[in-house]
Every structure is written in C-alpha cells, then in structure tokens.
Amino acid sequence: DQQVKQNSPSLSVQEGRISILNCDYTNSMFDYFLWYKKYPAEGPTFLISISSIKDKNEDGRFTVFLNKSAKHLSLHIVPSQPGDSAVYFCAARMSGNTPLVFGKGTRLSVIA
Amino acid sequence: GAGVSQTPSNKVTEKGKYVELRCDPISGHTALYWYRQSLGQGPEFLIYFQGTGAADDSGLPNDRFFAVRPEGSVSTLKIQRTERGDSAVYLCASSWDTSTYAEAFFGQGTRLTVV
C-alpha cells in the first residue's frame, strides 16, 4: 500500500516553460512534505518543503503547493532550465523525527 | 568531510555471502537513517538511529539485516546470507535534530549487486 504516489514516471518540458510535478498521499497523519532532487549516481538532495499548516511555499524558481483536502501537492519550477533535469521525489513524514516516506519519483527532462 | 559519506560506492557479492555497508554521517548529526532504493522505486525506510540506539527498525525486511551505530556516529548496515533480491542502492541520511522539520542529508549511496 503506497502512501505517497507520484503517478507520472516521466515529464518532458521545454526550457523556459513551467514544470509541474504532482504527488498524492493517503495518510492524513502526514505533517510535513518535502521534495528531493536526484541526479544519477548521487544521493537525493533536499529541494523545498512545506508544513501541513501552509498551502504554499516559494523558494526562487521553486514553489510547492499543498491541498490538504485533496491530499495533493505539486512542485512548480519556473522557468525550467536544462540543469533541472533529474528525478524528483515527493516525500512525507508524520510529526516528530519519523522516517520519510517517498514516492517512486518523476523523471523530469528539460529540453533546450 | 562536509557531507554524508558511504563506503563502498559499489559492492558486488555472491549469493549467500555476508556484506557490510558503512555510513559516516555529518559531524554532530544525532539522527541517522538507512534507506534502500530498488530500480524504479523511491527510497524505502529500513532503520533509524537516534544516537547509539535504534529508535525504529520496523523497515528491516527480515532478520538477515542488522545495523549498528556503537558510538553514535558511524553506522554499519550488515546483511547476512545475501540474496539476489537484496540488490539495490542503499542510502544513508543524517539530520541534526529530532524535530519534524529537520532536513535529512543523504549520502551518494552504496550500489549492492548480489550475483
């Protein structure tokens, strides 16, 4: 039973356009949501996060939106750059330093 | 070093053998996590240490898997009688405290191949 779902295994976007990566979750106890970026042969790198008490968090070109009633979050990257090409993982955790639960990832390709 | 270091980066072993995977967390980080990532999947939780003790080992798949962190810093993941299904990238992460919002920093992983 997958608690964090990323239903799009891949996404291709033209440079300069917006990339939207989606994530759904089933556990209403999740309190904190994160996006990680992973390049080949490297470990995941933290990108941006959002607490369950917020609906939006922005950091430069990256914005995460949270819709608690729909149990859905999304990551927007604008404008997309070729260096953004990577696998993006959505993750969630409950309160306290509980383990992160990851989705399967979405491979983003930004085409120049 | 500045980041989480995992050794070896690659390990090929024969079915039935014993392997040890090492993780050096960021200095001062009290929490340490082990995850396993199989092909096409996201990282799956194995075990979490707070200091020297295993705070949560509910993700270990069976008793062939064991992990230690004797001095609250370096951790070793041990796999006995390896099986081909154990082939995966094993990721270690550390964080500096126990709050909900503590960021976890990942190492580059150890790719284990059981032949």
CSV table of N, CA and C in Angstrom, one decimal, chain A residues 1-108:
chain,number,residue,atom,x,y,z
A,1,ASP,N,0.8,-1.2,0.0
A,1,ASP,CA,0.0,0.0,0.0
A,1,ASP,C,0.9,1.2,0.0
A,2,GLN,N,0.9,2.0,-1.1
A,2,GLN,CA,1.8,3.1,-1.2
A,2,GLN,C,1.1,4.3,-0.7
A,3,GLN,N,1.8,4.9,0.3
A,3,GLN,CA,1.2,6.1,1.0
A,3,GLN,C,1.5,7.4,0.3
A,4,VAL,N,2.5,7.4,-0.5
A,4,VAL,CA,2.9,8.6,-1.3
A,4,VAL,C,3.0,8.1,-2.8
A,5,LYS,N,2.2,8.8,-3.6
A,5,LYS,CA,2.2,8.3,-5.0
A,5,LYS,C,2.5,9.5,-6.0
A,6,GLN,N,3.4,9.1,-6.9
A,6,GLN,CA,3.7,10.0,-8.0
A,6,GLN,C,3.4,9.2,-9.3
A,7,ASN,N,2.3,9.6,-9.8
A,7,ASN,CA,1.7,8.8,-10.9
A,7,ASN,C,2.3,9.0,-12.3
A,8,SER,N,3.1,10.1,-12.4
A,8,SER,CA,3.8,10.3,-13.7
A,8,SER,C,5.2,9.9,-13.6
A,9,PRO,N,5.6,8.8,-14.2
A,9,PRO,CA,7.0,8.4,-14.1
A,9,PRO,C,8.0,9.4,-14.8
A,10,SER,N,7.5,10.1,-15.8
A,10,SER,CA,8.4,11.0,-16.5
A,10,SER,C,7.6,12.2,-17.0
A,11,LEU,N,8.4,13.3,-17.3
A,11,LEU,CA,7.8,14.5,-17.7
A,11,LEU,C,8.8,15.2,-18.6
A,12,SER,N,8.4,15.7,-19.7
A,12,SER,CA,9.3,16.4,-20.6
A,12,SER,C,8.8,17.9,-20.8
A,13,VAL,N,9.7,18.9,-20.6
A,13,VAL,CA,9.3,20.3,-20.7
A,13,VAL,C,10.3,21.0,-21.5
A,14,GLN,N,9.9,22.0,-22.2
A,14,GLN,CA,10.8,22.9,-22.9
A,14,GLN,C,11.4,23.9,-22.0
A,15,GLU,N,12.7,24.2,-22.2
A,15,GLU,CA,13.4,25.2,-21.4
A,15,GLU,C,12.6,26.5,-21.4
A,16,GLY,N,12.6,27.1,-20.2
A,16,GLY,CA,11.9,28.4,-20.1
A,16,GLY,C,10.4,28.3,-19.7
A,17,ARG,N,9.8,27.1,-19.9
A,17,ARG,CA,8.4,26.9,-19.6
A,17,ARG,C,8.3,26.4,-18.2
A,18,ILE,N,7.1,26.2,-17.7
A,18,ILE,CA,6.8,25.7,-16.4
A,18,ILE,C,6.8,24.2,-16.3
A,19,SER,N,7.4,23.7,-15.3
A,19,SER,CA,7.3,22.2,-15.0
A,19,SER,C,6.4,22.1,-13.8
A,20,ILE,N,5.5,21.2,-13.9
A,20,ILE,CA,4.6,20.9,-12.7
A,20,ILE,C,4.7,19.4,-12.4
A,21,LEU,N,5.1,19.1,-11.2
A,21,LEU,CA,5.2,17.7,-10.8
A,21,LEU,C,4.2,17.5,-9.7
A,22,ASN,N,3.5,16.4,-9.8
A,22,ASN,CA,2.4,16.1,-8.9
A,22,ASN,C,2.6,15.0,-7.9
A,23,CYS,N,2.0,15.0,-6.8
A,23,CYS,CA,2.2,14.0,-5.8
A,23,CYS,C,0.9,13.9,-5.0
A,24,ASP,N,0.4,12.7,-4.7
A,24,ASP,CA,-0.8,12.4,-3.9
A,24,ASP,C,-0.4,11.5,-2.7
A,25,TYR,N,-1.1,11.7,-1.6
A,25,TYR,CA,-0.8,10.9,-0.5
A,25,TYR,C,-2.1,10.4,0.2
A,26,THR,N,-2.0,9.4,1.0
A,26,THR,CA,-3.2,8.8,1.5
A,26,THR,C,-3.2,8.9,3.0
A,27,ASN,N,-2.1,9.1,3.7
A,27,ASN,CA,-2.1,9.2,5.2
A,27,ASN,C,-2.4,10.6,5.7
A,28,SER,N,-3.5,10.8,6.3
A,28,SER,CA,-3.9,12.1,6.8
A,28,SER,C,-3.0,12.5,8.0
A,29,MET,N,-2.2,11.6,8.5
A,29,MET,CA,-1.3,12.0,9.7
A,29,MET,C,0.0,12.6,9.2
A,30,PHE,N,0.2,12.7,7.9
A,30,PHE,CA,1.4,13.3,7.4
A,30,PHE,C,1.4,14.8,7.8
A,31,ASP,N,2.5,15.3,8.3
A,31,ASP,CA,2.5,16.7,8.8
A,31,ASP,C,3.5,17.6,8.0
A,32,TYR,N,4.4,16.9,7.3
A,32,TYR,CA,5.4,17.7,6.6
A,32,TYR,C,5.8,17.0,5.3
A,33,PHE,N,5.9,17.9,4.3
A,33,PHE,CA,6.1,17.3,2.9
A,33,PHE,C,7.3,17.9,2.3
A,34,LEU,N,8.1,17.1,1.6
A,34,LEU,CA,9.3,17.6,1.0
A,34,LEU,C,9.5,17.1,-0.4
A,35,TRP,N,10.3,17.8,-1.2
A,35,TRP,CA,10.7,17.4,-2.5
A,35,TRP,C,12.2,17.3,-2.5
A,36,TYR,N,12.6,16.1,-3.1
A,36,TYR,CA,14.1,15.9,-3.2
A,36,TYR,C,14.3,15.7,-4.7
A,37,LYS,N,15.5,16.1,-5.1
A,37,LYS,CA,16.0,16.0,-6.4
A,37,LYS,C,17.2,15.1,-6.5
A,38,LYS,N,17.2,14.2,-7.5
A,38,LYS,CA,18.3,13.2,-7.5
A,38,LYS,C,18.9,13.1,-8.9
A,39,TYR,N,20.2,13.4,-9.0
A,39,TYR,CA,21.0,13.1,-10.2
A,39,TYR,C,21.5,11.7,-10.2
A,40,PRO,N,21.8,11.1,-11.4
A,40,PRO,CA,22.4,9.8,-11.4
A,40,PRO,C,23.6,9.7,-10.6
A,41,ALA,N,23.8,8.6,-9.9
A,41,ALA,CA,25.0,8.2,-9.0
A,41,ALA,C,25.2,9.2,-7.9
A,42,GLU,N,24.1,10.0,-7.5
A,42,GLU,CA,24.2,10.8,-6.4
A,42,GLU,C,23.1,10.5,-5.4
A,43,GLY,N,23.2,10.9,-4.2
A,43,GLY,CA,22.1,10.8,-3.3
A,43,GLY,C,21.0,11.9,-3.5
A,44,PRO,N,19.8,11.7,-3.0
A,44,PRO,CA,18.8,12.7,-3.1
A,44,PRO,C,19.2,14.0,-2.4
A,45,THR,N,18.9,15.1,-3.0
A,45,THR,CA,19.2,16.4,-2.4
A,45,THR,C,17.9,17.1,-2.1
A,46,PHE,N,17.8,17.7,-0.9
A,46,PHE,CA,16.6,18.4,-0.5
A,46,PHE,C,16.4,19.6,-1.3
A,47,LEU,N,15.2,19.9,-1.7
A,47,LEU,CA,14.9,21.0,-2.6
A,47,LEU,C,14.0,22.0,-1.9
A,48,ILE,N,12.9,21.6,-1.5
A,48,ILE,CA,11.9,22.5,-0.8
A,48,ILE,C,10.9,21.7,0.0
A,49,SER,N,10.3,22.4,1.0
A,49,SER,CA,9.4,21.6,1.9
A,49,SER,C,8.2,22.5,2.2
A,50,ILE,N,7.2,21.9,2.8
A,50,ILE,CA,6.0,22.6,3.2
A,50,ILE,C,5.4,21.9,4.4
A,51,SER,N,5.0,22.7,5.4
A,51,SER,CA,4.3,22.2,6.6
A,51,SER,C,2.9,22.1,6.3
A,52,SER,N,2.2,21.2,7.0
A,52,SER,CA,0.8,21.0,6.7
A,52,SER,C,-0.1,22.1,7.1
A,53,ILE,N,0.4,23.1,7.8
A,53,ILE,CA,-0.4,24.3,8.2
A,53,ILE,C,-0.3,25.4,7.1
A,54,LYS,N,0.5,25.1,6.1
A,54,LYS,CA,0.6,26.1,5.0
A,54,LYS,C,0.0,25.5,3.7
A,55,ASP,N,-0.3,26.4,2.7
A,55,ASP,CA,-0.7,25.9,1.4
A,55,ASP,C,0.2,26.2,0.3
A,56,LYS,N,1.3,27.0,0.6
A,56,LYS,CA,2.2,27.4,-0.4
A,56,LYS,C,3.5,27.8,0.2
A,57,ASN,N,4.6,27.3,-0.5
A,57,ASN,CA,5.9,27.8,0.0
A,57,ASN,C,6.8,28.0,-1.3
A,58,GLU,N,7.5,29.1,-1.3
A,58,GLU,CA,8.2,29.5,-2.5
A,58,GLU,C,9.6,29.7,-2.2
A,59,ASP,N,10.5,29.3,-3.1
A,59,ASP,CA,11.9,29.5,-2.9
A,59,ASP,C,12.5,29.7,-4.3
A,60,GLY,N,12.7,30.9,-4.7
A,60,GLY,CA,13.3,31.2,-6.0
A,60,GLY,C,12.4,30.7,-7.1
A,61,ARG,N,12.9,29.8,-8.0
A,61,ARG,CA,12.1,29.3,-9.1
A,61,ARG,C,11.2,28.2,-8.7
A,62,PHE,N,11.3,27.7,-7.5
A,62,PHE,CA,10.6,26.5,-7.0
A,62,PHE,C,9.4,27.0,-6.0
A,63,THR,N,8.2,26.4,-6.3
A,63,THR,CA,7.1,26.7,-5.4
A,63,THR,C,6.4,25.3,-5.2
A,64,VAL,N,6.1,25.1,-3.9
A,64,VAL,CA,5.3,23.9,-3.6
A,64,VAL,C,3.9,24.3,-3.1
A,65,PHE,N,2.9,23.6,-3.6
A,65,PHE,CA,1.5,23.9,-3.2
A,65,PHE,C,1.0,22.7,-2.5
A,66,LEU,N,0.2,22.9,-1.5
A,66,LEU,CA,-0.4,21.8,-0.7
A,66,LEU,C,-1.9,22.0,-0.6
A,67,ASN,N,-2.6,20.9,-1.0
A,67,ASN,CA,-4.1,20.9,-0.9
A,67,ASN,C,-4.4,19.8,0.0
A,68,LYS,N,-4.6,20.1,1.3
A,68,LYS,CA,-4.8,19.1,2.3
A,68,LYS,C,-6.1,18.3,2.1
A,69,SER,N,-7.2,19.0,1.7
A,69,SER,CA,-8.5,18.3,1.5
A,69,SER,C,-8.4,17.3,0.4
A,70,ALA,N,-7.6,17.6,-0.6
A,70,ALA,CA,-7.4,16.7,-1.8
A,70,ALA,C,-6.3,15.7,-1.5
A,71,LYS,N,-5.5,15.9,-0.5
A,71,LYS,CA,-4.3,15.1,-0.2
A,71,LYS,C,-3.4,15.1,-1.4
A,72,HIS,N,-3.1,16.3,-1.9
A,72,HIS,CA,-2.3,16.5,-3.1
A,72,HIS,C,-1.3,17.6,-2.9
A,73,LEU,N,-0.1,17.4,-3.4
A,73,LEU,CA,0.8,18.5,-3.5
A,73,LEU,C,1.5,18.5,-4.9
A,74,SER,N,2.0,19.7,-5.2
A,74,SER,CA,2.6,19.9,-6.5
A,74,SER,C,3.9,20.8,-6.4
A,75,LEU,N,4.8,20.5,-7.2
A,75,LEU,CA,6.0,21.3,-7.3
A,75,LEU,C,6.0,22.0,-8.6
A,76,HIS,N,6.2,23.3,-8.6
A,76,HIS,CA,6.2,24.1,-9.8
A,76,HIS,C,7.6,24.7,-10.0
A,77,ILE,N,8.2,24.5,-11.2
A,77,ILE,CA,9.5,25.1,-11.4
A,77,ILE,C,9.3,26.0,-12.6
A,78,VAL,N,9.7,27.3,-12.4
A,78,VAL,CA,9.5,28.2,-13.5
A,78,VAL,C,10.5,29.4,-13.4
A,79,PRO,N,11.3,29.7,-14.4
A,79,PRO,CA,11.3,28.9,-15.7
A,79,PRO,C,12.2,27.7,-15.5
A,80,SER,N,11.8,26.7,-16.3
A,80,SER,CA,12.6,25.4,-16.2
A,80,SER,C,13.9,25.6,-17.0
A,81,GLN,N,15.0,24.9,-16.4
A,81,GLN,CA,16.3,25.0,-17.0
A,81,GLN,C,16.8,23.6,-17.3
A,82,PRO,N,17.7,23.5,-18.3
A,82,PRO,CA,18.3,22.1,-18.6
A,82,PRO,C,18.9,21.5,-17.3
A,83,GLY,N,19.5,22.2,-16.4
A,83,GLY,CA,20.1,21.7,-15.2
A,83,GLY,C,19.1,21.2,-14.2
A,84,ASP,N,17.8,21.4,-14.5
A,84,ASP,CA,16.7,20.9,-13.6
A,84,ASP,C,16.4,19.4,-14.0
A,85,SER,N,17.0,19.0,-15.1
A,85,SER,CA,16.7,17.6,-15.5
A,85,SER,C,17.3,16.6,-14.4
A,86,ALA,N,16.4,15.8,-13.8
A,86,ALA,CA,16.7,14.9,-12.7
A,86,ALA,C,15.5,14.1,-12.4
A,87,VAL,N,15.6,13.3,-11.4
A,87,VAL,CA,14.5,12.6,-10.9
A,87,VAL,C,14.0,13.3,-9.6
A,88,TYR,N,12.7,13.6,-9.5
A,88,TYR,CA,12.2,14.3,-8.4
A,88,TYR,C,11.3,13.4,-7.5
A,89,PHE,N,11.7,13.4,-6.2
A,89,PHE,CA,10.9,12.5,-5.3
A,89,PHE,C,10.1,13.4,-4.4
A,90,CYS,N,8.9,13.0,-4.2
A,90,CYS,CA,8.0,13.6,-3.2
A,90,CYS,C,8.1,12.7,-1.9
A,91,ALA,N,8.2,13.4,-0.8
A,91,ALA,CA,8.3,12.6,0.5
A,91,ALA,C,7.4,13.3,1.5
A,92,ALA,N,7.1,12.5,2.5
A,92,ALA,CA,6.2,13.0,3.6
A,92,ALA,C,6.6,12.3,4.9
A,93,ARG,N,6.3,13.0,6.0
A,93,ARG,CA,6.6,12.4,7.3
A,93,ARG,C,5.5,12.9,8.3
A,94,MET,N,5.3,12.1,9.4
A,94,MET,CA,4.4,12.5,10.4
A,94,MET,C,5.2,13.3,11.4
A,95,SER,N,4.5,13.8,12.5
A,95,SER,CA,5.2,14.6,13.5
A,95,SER,C,6.3,13.9,14.1
A,96,GLY,N,7.3,14.7,14.6
A,96,GLY,CA,8.5,14.1,15.2
A,96,GLY,C,9.5,13.7,14.1
A,97,ASN,N,10.6,13.2,14.5
A,97,ASN,CA,11.6,12.9,13.5
A,97,ASN,C,11.3,11.5,13.0
A,98,THR,N,10.2,11.3,12.4
A,98,THR,CA,9.8,10.0,11.9
A,98,THR,C,10.4,9.8,10.5
A,99,PRO,N,10.5,8.6,10.1
A,99,PRO,CA,11.1,8.4,8.8
A,99,PRO,C,10.3,9.0,7.6
A,100,LEU,N,11.0,9.4,6.6
A,100,LEU,CA,10.4,9.9,5.4
A,100,LEU,C,9.8,8.8,4.6
A,101,VAL,N,8.6,9.0,4.0
A,101,VAL,CA,8.0,8.1,3.1
A,101,VAL,C,8.1,8.7,1.7
A,102,PHE,N,8.7,8.0,0.8
A,102,PHE,CA,8.9,8.5,-0.5
A,102,PHE,C,7.9,8.0,-1.6
A,103,GLY,N,7.7,8.8,-2.6
A,103,GLY,CA,7.0,8.3,-3.8
A,103,GLY,C,8.1,7.6,-4.7
A,104,LYS,N,7.6,7.1,-5.9
A,104,LYS,CA,8.5,6.4,-6.8
A,104,LYS,C,9.4,7.4,-7.6
A,105,GLY,N,9.0,8.7,-7.6
A,105,GLY,CA,9.8,9.6,-8.4
A,105,GLY,C,9.2,9.9,-9.8
A,106,THR,N,9.5,11.1,-10.2
A,106,THR,CA,9.2,11.5,-11.6
A,106,THR,C,10.5,12.0,-12.3
A,107,ARG,N,10.8,11.5,-13.4
A,107,ARG,CA,12.0,11.9,-14.2
A,107,ARG,C,11.6,13.1,-15.0
A,108,LEU,N,12.2,14.2,-14.7
A,108,LEU,CA,12.0,15.5,-15.5
A,108,LEU,C,13.1,15.7,-16.5
